[in-house]
Short mmCIF file of N, CA, C and O in Angstrom, two decimals:
data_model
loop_
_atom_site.label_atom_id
_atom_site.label_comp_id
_atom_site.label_asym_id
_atom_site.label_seq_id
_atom_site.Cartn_x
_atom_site.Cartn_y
_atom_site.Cartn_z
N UNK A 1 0.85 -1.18 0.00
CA UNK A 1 0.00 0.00 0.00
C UNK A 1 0.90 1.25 0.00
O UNK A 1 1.80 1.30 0.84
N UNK A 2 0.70 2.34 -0.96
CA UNK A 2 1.49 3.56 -0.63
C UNK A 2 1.22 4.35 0.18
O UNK A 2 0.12 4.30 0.72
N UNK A 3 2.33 5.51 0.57
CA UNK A 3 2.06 6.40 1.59
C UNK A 3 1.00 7.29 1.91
O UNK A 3 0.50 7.58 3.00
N UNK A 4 0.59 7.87 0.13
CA UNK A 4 -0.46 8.35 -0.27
C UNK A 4 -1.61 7.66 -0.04
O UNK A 4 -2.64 8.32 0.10
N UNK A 5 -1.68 6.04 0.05
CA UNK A 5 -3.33 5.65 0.42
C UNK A 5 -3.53 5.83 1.88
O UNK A 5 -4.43 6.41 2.49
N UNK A 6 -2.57 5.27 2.26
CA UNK A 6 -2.26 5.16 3.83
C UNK A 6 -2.78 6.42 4.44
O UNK A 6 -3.61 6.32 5.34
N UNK A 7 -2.42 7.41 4.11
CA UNK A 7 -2.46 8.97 4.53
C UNK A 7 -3.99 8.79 4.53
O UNK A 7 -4.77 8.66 5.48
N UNK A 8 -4.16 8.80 3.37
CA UNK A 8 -5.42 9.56 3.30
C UNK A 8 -6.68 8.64 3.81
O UNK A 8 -7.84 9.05 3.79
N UNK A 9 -6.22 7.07 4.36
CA UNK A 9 -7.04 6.31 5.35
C UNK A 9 -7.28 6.91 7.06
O UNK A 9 -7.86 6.48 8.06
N UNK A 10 -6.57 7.95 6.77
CA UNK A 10 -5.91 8.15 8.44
C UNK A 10 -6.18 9.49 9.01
O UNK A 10 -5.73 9.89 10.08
N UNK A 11 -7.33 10.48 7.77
CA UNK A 11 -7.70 11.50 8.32
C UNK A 11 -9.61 11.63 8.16
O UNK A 11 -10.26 11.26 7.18
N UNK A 12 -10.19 12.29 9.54
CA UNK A 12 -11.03 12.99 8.55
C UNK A 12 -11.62 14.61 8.70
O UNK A 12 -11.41 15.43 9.59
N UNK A 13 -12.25 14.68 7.77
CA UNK A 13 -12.63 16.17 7.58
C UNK A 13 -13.44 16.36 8.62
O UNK A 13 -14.22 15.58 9.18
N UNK A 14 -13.14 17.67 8.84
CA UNK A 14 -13.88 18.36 10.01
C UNK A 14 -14.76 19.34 8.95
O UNK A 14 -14.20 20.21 8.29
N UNK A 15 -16.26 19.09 8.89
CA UNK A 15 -16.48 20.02 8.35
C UNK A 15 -16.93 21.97 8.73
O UNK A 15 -17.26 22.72 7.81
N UNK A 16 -16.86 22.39 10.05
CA UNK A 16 -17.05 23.55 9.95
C UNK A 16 -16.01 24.08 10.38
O UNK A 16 -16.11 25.17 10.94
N UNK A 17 -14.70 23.44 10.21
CA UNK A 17 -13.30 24.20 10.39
C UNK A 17 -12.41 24.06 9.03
O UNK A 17 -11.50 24.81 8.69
N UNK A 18 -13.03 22.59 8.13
CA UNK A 18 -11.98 22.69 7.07
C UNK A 18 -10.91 21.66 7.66
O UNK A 18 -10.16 21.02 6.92
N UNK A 19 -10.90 21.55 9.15
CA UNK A 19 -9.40 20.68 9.49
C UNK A 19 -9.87 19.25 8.99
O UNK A 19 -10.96 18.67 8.96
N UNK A 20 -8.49 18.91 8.59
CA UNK A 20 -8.50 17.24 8.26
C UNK A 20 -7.86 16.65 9.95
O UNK A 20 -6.69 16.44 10.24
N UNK A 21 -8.98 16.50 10.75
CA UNK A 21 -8.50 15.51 11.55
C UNK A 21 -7.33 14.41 11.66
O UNK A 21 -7.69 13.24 11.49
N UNK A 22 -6.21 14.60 11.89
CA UNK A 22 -5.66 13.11 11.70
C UNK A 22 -6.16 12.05 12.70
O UNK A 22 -6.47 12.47 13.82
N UNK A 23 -6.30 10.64 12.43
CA UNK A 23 -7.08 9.49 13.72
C UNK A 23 -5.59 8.78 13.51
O UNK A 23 -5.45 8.47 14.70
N UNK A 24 -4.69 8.42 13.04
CA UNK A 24 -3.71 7.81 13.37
C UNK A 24 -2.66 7.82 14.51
O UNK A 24 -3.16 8.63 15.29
N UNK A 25 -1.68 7.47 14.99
CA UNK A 25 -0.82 7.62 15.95
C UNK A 25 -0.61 9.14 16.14
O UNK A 25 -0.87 9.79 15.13
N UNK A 26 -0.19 9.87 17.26
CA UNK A 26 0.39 10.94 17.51
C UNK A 26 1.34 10.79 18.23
O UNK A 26 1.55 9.74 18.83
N UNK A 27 2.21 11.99 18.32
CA UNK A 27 2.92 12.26 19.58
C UNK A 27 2.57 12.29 20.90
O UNK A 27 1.40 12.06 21.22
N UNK A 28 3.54 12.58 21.84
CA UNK A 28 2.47 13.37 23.19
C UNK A 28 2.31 14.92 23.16
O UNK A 28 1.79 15.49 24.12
N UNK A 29 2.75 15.61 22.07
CA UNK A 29 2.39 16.84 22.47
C UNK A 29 1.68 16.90 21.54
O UNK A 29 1.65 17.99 20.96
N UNK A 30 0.78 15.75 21.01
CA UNK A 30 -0.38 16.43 19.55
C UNK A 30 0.22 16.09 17.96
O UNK A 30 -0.59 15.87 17.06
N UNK A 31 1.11 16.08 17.80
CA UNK A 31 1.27 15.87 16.14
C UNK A 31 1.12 14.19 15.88
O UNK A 31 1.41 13.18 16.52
N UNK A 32 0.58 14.43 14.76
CA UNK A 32 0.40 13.17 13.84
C UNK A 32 1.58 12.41 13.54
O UNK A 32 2.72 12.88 13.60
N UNK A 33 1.28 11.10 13.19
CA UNK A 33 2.52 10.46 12.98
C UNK A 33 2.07 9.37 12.02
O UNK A 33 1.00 8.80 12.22
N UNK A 34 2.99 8.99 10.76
CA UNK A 34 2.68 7.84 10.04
C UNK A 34 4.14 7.37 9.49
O UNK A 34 5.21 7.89 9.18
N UNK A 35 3.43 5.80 9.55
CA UNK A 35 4.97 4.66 9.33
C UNK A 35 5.08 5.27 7.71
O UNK A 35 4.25 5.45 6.82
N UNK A 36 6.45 5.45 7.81
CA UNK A 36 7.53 5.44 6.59
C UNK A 36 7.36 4.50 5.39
O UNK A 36 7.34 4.71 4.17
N UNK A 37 7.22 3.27 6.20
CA UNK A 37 7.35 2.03 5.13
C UNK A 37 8.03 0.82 5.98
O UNK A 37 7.89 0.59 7.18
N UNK A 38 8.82 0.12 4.97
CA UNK A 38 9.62 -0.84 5.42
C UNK A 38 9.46 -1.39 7.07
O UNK A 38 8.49 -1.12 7.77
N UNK A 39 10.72 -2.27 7.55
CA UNK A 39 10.68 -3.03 8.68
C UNK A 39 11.70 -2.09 9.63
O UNK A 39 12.31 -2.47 10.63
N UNK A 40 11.68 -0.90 9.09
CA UNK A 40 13.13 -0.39 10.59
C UNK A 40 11.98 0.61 11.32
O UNK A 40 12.22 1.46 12.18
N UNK A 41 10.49 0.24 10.66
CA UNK A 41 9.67 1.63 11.99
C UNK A 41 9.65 2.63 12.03
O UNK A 41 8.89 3.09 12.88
N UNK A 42 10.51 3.70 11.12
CA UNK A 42 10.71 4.98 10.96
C UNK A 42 9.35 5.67 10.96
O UNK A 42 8.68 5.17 10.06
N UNK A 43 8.69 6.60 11.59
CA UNK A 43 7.58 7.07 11.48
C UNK A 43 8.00 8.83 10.86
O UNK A 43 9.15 9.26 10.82
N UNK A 44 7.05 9.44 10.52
CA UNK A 44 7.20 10.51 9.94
C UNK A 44 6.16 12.04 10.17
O UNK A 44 5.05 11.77 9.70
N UNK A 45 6.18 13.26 10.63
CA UNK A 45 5.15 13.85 10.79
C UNK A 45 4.00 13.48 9.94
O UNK A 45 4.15 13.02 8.81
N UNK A 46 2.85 13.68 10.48
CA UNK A 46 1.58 13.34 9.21
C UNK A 46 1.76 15.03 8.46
O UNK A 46 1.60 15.17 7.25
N UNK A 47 2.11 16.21 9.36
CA UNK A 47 1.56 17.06 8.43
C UNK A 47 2.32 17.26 7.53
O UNK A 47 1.90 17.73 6.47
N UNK A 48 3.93 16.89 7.78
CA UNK A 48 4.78 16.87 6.77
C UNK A 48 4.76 16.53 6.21
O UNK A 48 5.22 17.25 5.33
N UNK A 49 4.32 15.10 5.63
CA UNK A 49 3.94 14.19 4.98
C UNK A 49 2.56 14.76 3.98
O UNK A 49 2.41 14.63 2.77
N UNK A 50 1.75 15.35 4.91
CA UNK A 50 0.29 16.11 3.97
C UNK A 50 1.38 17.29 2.87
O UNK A 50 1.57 17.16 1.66
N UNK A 51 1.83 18.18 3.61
CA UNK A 51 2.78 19.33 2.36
C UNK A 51 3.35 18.54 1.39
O UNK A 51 3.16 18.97 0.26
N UNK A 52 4.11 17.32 1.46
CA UNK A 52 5.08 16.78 0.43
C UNK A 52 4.00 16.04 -0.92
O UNK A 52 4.27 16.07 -2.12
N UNK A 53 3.13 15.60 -0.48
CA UNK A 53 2.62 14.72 -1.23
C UNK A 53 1.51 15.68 -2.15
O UNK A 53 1.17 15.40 -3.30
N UNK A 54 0.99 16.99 -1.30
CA UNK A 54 0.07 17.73 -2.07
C UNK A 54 0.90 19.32 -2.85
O UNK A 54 0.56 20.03 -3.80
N UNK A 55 2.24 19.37 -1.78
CA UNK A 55 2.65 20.75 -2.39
C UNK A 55 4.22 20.17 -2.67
O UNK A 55 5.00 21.10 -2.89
N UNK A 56 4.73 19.02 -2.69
CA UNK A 56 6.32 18.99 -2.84
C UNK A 56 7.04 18.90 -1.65
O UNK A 56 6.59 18.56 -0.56
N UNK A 57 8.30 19.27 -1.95
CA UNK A 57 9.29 18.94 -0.92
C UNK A 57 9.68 20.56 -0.05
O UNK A 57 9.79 21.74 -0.40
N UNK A 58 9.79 19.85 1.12
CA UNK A 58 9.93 21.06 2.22
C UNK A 58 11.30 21.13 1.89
O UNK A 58 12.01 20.14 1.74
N UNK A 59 11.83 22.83 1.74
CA UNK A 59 13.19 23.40 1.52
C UNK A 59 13.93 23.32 2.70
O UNK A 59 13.51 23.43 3.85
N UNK A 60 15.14 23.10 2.29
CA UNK A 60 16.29 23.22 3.96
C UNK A 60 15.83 24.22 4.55
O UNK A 60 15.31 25.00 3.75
N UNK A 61 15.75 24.68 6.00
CA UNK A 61 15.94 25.79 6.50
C UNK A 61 14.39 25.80 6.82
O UNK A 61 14.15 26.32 7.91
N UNK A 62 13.64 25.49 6.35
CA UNK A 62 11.80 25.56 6.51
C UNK A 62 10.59 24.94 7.45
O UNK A 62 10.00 24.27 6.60
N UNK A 63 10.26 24.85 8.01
CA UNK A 63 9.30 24.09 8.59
C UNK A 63 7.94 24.34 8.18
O UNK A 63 7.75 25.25 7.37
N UNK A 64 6.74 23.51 8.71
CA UNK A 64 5.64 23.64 8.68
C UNK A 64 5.13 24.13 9.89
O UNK A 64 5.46 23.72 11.00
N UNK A 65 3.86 25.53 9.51
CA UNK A 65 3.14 25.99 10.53
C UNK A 65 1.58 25.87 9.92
O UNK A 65 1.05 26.12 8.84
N UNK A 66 1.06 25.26 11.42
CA UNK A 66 -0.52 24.94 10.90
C UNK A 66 -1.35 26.48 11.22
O UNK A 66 -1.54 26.99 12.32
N UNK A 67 -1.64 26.84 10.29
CA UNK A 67 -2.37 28.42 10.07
C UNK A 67 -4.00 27.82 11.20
O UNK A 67 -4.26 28.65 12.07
N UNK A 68 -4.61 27.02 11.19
CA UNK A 68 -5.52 26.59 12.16
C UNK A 68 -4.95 26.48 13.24
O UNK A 68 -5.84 26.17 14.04
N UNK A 69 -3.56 26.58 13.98
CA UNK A 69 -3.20 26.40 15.43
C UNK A 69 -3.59 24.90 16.06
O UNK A 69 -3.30 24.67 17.24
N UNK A 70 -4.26 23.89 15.23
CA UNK A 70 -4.32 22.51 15.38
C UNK A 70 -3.09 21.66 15.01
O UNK A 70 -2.49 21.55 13.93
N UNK A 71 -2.92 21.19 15.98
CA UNK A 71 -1.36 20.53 15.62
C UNK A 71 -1.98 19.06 14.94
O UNK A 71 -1.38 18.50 14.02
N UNK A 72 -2.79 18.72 15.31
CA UNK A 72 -3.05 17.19 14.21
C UNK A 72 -4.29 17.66 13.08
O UNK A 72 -5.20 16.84 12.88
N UNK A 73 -4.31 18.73 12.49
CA UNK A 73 -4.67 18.88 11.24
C UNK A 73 -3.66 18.70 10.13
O UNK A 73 -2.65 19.33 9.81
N UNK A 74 -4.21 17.72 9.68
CA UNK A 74 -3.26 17.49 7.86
C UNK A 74 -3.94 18.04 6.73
O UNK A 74 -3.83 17.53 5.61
N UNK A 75 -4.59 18.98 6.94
CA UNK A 75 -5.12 19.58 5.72
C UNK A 75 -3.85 20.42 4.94
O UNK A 75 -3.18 21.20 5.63
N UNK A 76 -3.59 20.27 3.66
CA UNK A 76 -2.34 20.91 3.32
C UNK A 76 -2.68 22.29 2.77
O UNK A 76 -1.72 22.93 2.34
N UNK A 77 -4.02 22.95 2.69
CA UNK A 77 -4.43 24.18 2.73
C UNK A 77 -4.24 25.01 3.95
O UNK A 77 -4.17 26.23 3.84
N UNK A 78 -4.13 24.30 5.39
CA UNK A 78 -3.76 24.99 6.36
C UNK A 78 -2.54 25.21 7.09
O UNK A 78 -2.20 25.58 8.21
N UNK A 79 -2.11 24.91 6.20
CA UNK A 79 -0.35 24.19 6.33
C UNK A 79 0.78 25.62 5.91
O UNK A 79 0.20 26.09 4.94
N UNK A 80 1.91 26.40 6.11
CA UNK A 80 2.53 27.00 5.86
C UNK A 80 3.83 26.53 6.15
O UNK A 80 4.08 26.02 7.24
N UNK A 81 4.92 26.70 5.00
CA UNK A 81 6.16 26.85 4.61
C UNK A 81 6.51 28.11 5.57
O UNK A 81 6.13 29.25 5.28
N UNK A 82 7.23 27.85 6.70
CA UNK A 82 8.06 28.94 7.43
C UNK A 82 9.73 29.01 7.91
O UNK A 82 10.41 28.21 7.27
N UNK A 83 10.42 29.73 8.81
CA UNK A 83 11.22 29.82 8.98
C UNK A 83 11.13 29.05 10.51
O UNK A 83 10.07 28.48 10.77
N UNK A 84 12.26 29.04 11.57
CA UNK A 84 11.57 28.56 12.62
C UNK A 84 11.39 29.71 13.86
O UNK A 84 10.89 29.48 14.97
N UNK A 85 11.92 30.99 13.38
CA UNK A 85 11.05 32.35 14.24
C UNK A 85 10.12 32.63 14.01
O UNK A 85 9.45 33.13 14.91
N UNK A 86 9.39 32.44 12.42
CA UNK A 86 8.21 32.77 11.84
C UNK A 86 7.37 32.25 13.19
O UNK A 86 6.53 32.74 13.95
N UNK A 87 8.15 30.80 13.03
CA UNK A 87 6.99 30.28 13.55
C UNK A 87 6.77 30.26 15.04
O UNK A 87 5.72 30.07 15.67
N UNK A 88 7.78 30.47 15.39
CA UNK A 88 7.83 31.20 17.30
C UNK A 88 7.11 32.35 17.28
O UNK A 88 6.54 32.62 18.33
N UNK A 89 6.98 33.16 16.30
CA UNK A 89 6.48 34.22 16.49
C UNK A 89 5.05 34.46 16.41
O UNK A 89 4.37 35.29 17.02
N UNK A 90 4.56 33.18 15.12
CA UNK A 90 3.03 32.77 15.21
C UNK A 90 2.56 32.48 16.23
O UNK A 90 1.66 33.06 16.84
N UNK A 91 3.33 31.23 16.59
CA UNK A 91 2.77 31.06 17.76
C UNK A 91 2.56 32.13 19.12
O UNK A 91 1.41 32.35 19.50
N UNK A 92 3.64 32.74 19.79
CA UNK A 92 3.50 33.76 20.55
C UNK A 92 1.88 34.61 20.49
O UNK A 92 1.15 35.00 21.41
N UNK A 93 1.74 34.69 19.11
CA UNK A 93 0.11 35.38 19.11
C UNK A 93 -1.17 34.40 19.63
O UNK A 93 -2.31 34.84 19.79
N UNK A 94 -0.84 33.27 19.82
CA UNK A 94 -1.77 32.49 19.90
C UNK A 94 -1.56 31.81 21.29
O UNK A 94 -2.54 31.13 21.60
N UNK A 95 -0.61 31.80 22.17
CA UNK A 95 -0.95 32.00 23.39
C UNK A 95 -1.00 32.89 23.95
O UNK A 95 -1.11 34.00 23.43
N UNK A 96 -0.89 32.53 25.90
CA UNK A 96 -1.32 33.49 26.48
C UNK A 96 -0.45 34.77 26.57
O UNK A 96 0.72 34.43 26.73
N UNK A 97 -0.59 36.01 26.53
CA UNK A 97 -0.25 37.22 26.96
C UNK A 97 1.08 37.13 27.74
O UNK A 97 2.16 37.52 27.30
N UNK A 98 0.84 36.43 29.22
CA UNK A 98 1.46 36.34 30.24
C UNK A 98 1.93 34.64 30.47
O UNK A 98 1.36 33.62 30.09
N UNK A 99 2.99 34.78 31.12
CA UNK A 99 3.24 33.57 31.78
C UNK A 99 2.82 33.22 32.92
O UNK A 99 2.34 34.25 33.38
N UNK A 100 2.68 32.15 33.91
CA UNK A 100 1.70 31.56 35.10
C UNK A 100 2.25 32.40 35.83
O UNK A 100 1.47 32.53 36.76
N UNK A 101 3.21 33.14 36.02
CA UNK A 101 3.94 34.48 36.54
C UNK A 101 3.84 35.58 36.89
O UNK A 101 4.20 36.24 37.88
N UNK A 102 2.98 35.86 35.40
CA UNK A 102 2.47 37.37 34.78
C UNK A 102 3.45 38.21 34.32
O UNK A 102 3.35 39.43 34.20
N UNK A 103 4.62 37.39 34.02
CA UNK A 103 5.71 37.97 32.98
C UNK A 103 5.10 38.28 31.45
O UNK A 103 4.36 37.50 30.85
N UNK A 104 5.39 39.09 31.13
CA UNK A 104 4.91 39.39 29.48
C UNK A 104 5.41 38.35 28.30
O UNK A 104 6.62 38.30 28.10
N UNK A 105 4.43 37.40 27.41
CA UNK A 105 5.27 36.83 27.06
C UNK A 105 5.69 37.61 25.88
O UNK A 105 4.71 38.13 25.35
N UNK A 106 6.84 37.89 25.28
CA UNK A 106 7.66 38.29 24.32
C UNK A 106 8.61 37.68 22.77
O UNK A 106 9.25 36.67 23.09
N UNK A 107 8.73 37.88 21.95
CA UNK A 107 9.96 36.94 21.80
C UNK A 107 11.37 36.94 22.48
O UNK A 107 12.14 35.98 22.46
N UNK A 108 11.63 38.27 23.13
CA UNK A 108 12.80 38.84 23.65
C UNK A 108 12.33 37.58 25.05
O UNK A 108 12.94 36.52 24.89
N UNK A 109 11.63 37.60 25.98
CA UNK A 109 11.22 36.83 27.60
C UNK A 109 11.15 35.43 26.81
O UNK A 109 10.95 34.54 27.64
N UNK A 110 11.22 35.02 25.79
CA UNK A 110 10.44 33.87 25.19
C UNK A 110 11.74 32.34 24.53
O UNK A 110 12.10 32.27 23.36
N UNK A 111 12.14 31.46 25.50
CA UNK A 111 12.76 30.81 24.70
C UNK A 111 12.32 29.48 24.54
O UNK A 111 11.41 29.16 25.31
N UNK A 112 12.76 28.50 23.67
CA UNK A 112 12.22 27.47 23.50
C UNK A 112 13.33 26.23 23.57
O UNK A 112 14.50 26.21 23.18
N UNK A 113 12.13 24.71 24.54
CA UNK A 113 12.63 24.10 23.93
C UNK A 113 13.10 23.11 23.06
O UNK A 113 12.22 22.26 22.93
N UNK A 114 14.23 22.84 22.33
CA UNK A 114 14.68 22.18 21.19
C UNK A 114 14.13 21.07 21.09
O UNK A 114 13.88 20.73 19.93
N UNK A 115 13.88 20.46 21.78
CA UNK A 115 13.61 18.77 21.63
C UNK A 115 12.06 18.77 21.97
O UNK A 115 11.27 18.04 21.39
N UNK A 116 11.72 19.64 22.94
CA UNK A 116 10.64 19.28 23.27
C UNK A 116 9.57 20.19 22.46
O UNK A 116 8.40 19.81 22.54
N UNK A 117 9.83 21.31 21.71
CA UNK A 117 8.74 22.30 21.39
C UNK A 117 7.93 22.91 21.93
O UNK A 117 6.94 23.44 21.42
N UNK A 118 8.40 22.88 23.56
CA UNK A 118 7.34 23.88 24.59
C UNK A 118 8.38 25.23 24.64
O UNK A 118 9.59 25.10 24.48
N UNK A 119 7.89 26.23 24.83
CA UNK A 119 8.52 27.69 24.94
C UNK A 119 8.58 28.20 26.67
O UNK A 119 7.56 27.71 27.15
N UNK A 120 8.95 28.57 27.22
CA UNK A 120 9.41 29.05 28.81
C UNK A 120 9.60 30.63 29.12
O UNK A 120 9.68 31.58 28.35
N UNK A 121 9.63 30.59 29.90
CA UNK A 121 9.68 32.21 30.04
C UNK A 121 11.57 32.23 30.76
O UNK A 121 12.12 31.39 31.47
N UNK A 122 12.08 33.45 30.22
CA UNK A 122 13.34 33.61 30.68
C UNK A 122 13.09 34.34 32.46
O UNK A 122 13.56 33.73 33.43
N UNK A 123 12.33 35.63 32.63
CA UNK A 123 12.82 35.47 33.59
C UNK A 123 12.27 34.51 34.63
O UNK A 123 12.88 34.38 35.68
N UNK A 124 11.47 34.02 34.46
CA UNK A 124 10.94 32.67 35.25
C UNK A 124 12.49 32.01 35.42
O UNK A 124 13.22 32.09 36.41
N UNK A 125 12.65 31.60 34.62
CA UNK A 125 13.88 30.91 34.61
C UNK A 125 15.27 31.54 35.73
O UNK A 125 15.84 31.13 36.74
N UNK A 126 15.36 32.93 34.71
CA UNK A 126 16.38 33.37 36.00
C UNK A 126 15.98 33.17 37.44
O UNK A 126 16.57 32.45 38.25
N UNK A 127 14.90 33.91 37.68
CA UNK A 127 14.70 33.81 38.99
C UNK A 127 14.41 32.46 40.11
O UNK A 127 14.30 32.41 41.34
N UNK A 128 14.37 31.40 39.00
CA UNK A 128 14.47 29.95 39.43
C UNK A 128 16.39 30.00 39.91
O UNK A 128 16.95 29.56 40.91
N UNK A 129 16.90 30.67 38.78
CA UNK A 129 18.09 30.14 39.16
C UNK A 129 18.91 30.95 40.21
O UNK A 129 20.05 30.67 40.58
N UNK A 130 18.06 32.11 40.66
CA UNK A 130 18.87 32.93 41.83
C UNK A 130 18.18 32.08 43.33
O UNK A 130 18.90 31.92 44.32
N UNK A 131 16.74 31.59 43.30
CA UNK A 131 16.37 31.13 43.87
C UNK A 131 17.26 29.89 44.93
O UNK A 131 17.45 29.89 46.14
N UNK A 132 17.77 28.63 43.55
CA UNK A 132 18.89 27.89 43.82
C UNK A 132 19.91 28.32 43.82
O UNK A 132 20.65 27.35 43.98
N UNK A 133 20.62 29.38 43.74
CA UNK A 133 21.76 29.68 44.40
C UNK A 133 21.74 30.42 45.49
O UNK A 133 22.83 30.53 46.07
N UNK A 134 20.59 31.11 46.06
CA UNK A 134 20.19 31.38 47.72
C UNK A 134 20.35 30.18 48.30
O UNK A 134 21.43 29.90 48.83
N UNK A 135 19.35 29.34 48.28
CA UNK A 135 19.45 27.97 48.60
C UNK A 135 20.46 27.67 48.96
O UNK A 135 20.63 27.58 50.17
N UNK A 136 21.76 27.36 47.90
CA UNK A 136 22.71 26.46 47.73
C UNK A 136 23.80 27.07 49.11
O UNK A 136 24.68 26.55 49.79
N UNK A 137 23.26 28.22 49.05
CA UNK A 137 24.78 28.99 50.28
C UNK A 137 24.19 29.01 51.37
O UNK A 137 24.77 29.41 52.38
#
């Protein structure tokens, strides 16, 4: 079976948003996931997988941002070719204001992280770390 049938067994339409639901495997933080092929298990974003097959190949340097703010929509109409500040920066509009803090969130207060794709607040952070070094003395 190809990737292309496979895919398209594995979503469905939402009709008063337009999102293509994905029902297949996800992550834990929400994204879609579908097997590669073969016997080594490699799995692959679904939405990445939705851009390649309906719009081509994602350029070095690019990621995908879901313009619906649904992380398991594979609709490749809601899908954007970005940078990866673009897309820190999309996002930033689409959460909250403040951090559990009431620090402003910013891109400047705003870092992220790498592996995991959750964003943090810096001075949260500092002040965690003056905290443990009161502590520590």
């Amino acid at each position: 079976m190809s990737l292309r049938s496979r895919f398209e067994a594995k979503y469905t339409p939402e009709p008063n948003t337009g999102c293509w639901l994905w029902d297949g495997a996800c992550t834990y933080n929400g994204y879609g996931r579908i097997g590669a092929g073969g016997k080594r298990g490699r799995t692959l974003g679904a939405h990445r997988v939705a851009w390649e097959l309906y719009n081509g190949p994602i350029p070095e340097g690019l990621q995908i941002d879901h313009r619906c703010r649904v992380r398991f929509c594979v609709n490749p109409r809601h899908l954007d070719l970005v940078t990866n500040s673009q897309n820190i920066r999309r996002g930033l509009h689409c959460t909250p204001k403040t951090c559990k803090h009431g620090h402003l969130r910013t891109v400047e207060n705003t870092y992220t992280y790498l592996r995991r794709g959750q964003r943090g607040c810096k001075v949260c952070r500092r002040e965690a770390y003056h905290r443990h070094l009161t502590k520590a003395n």
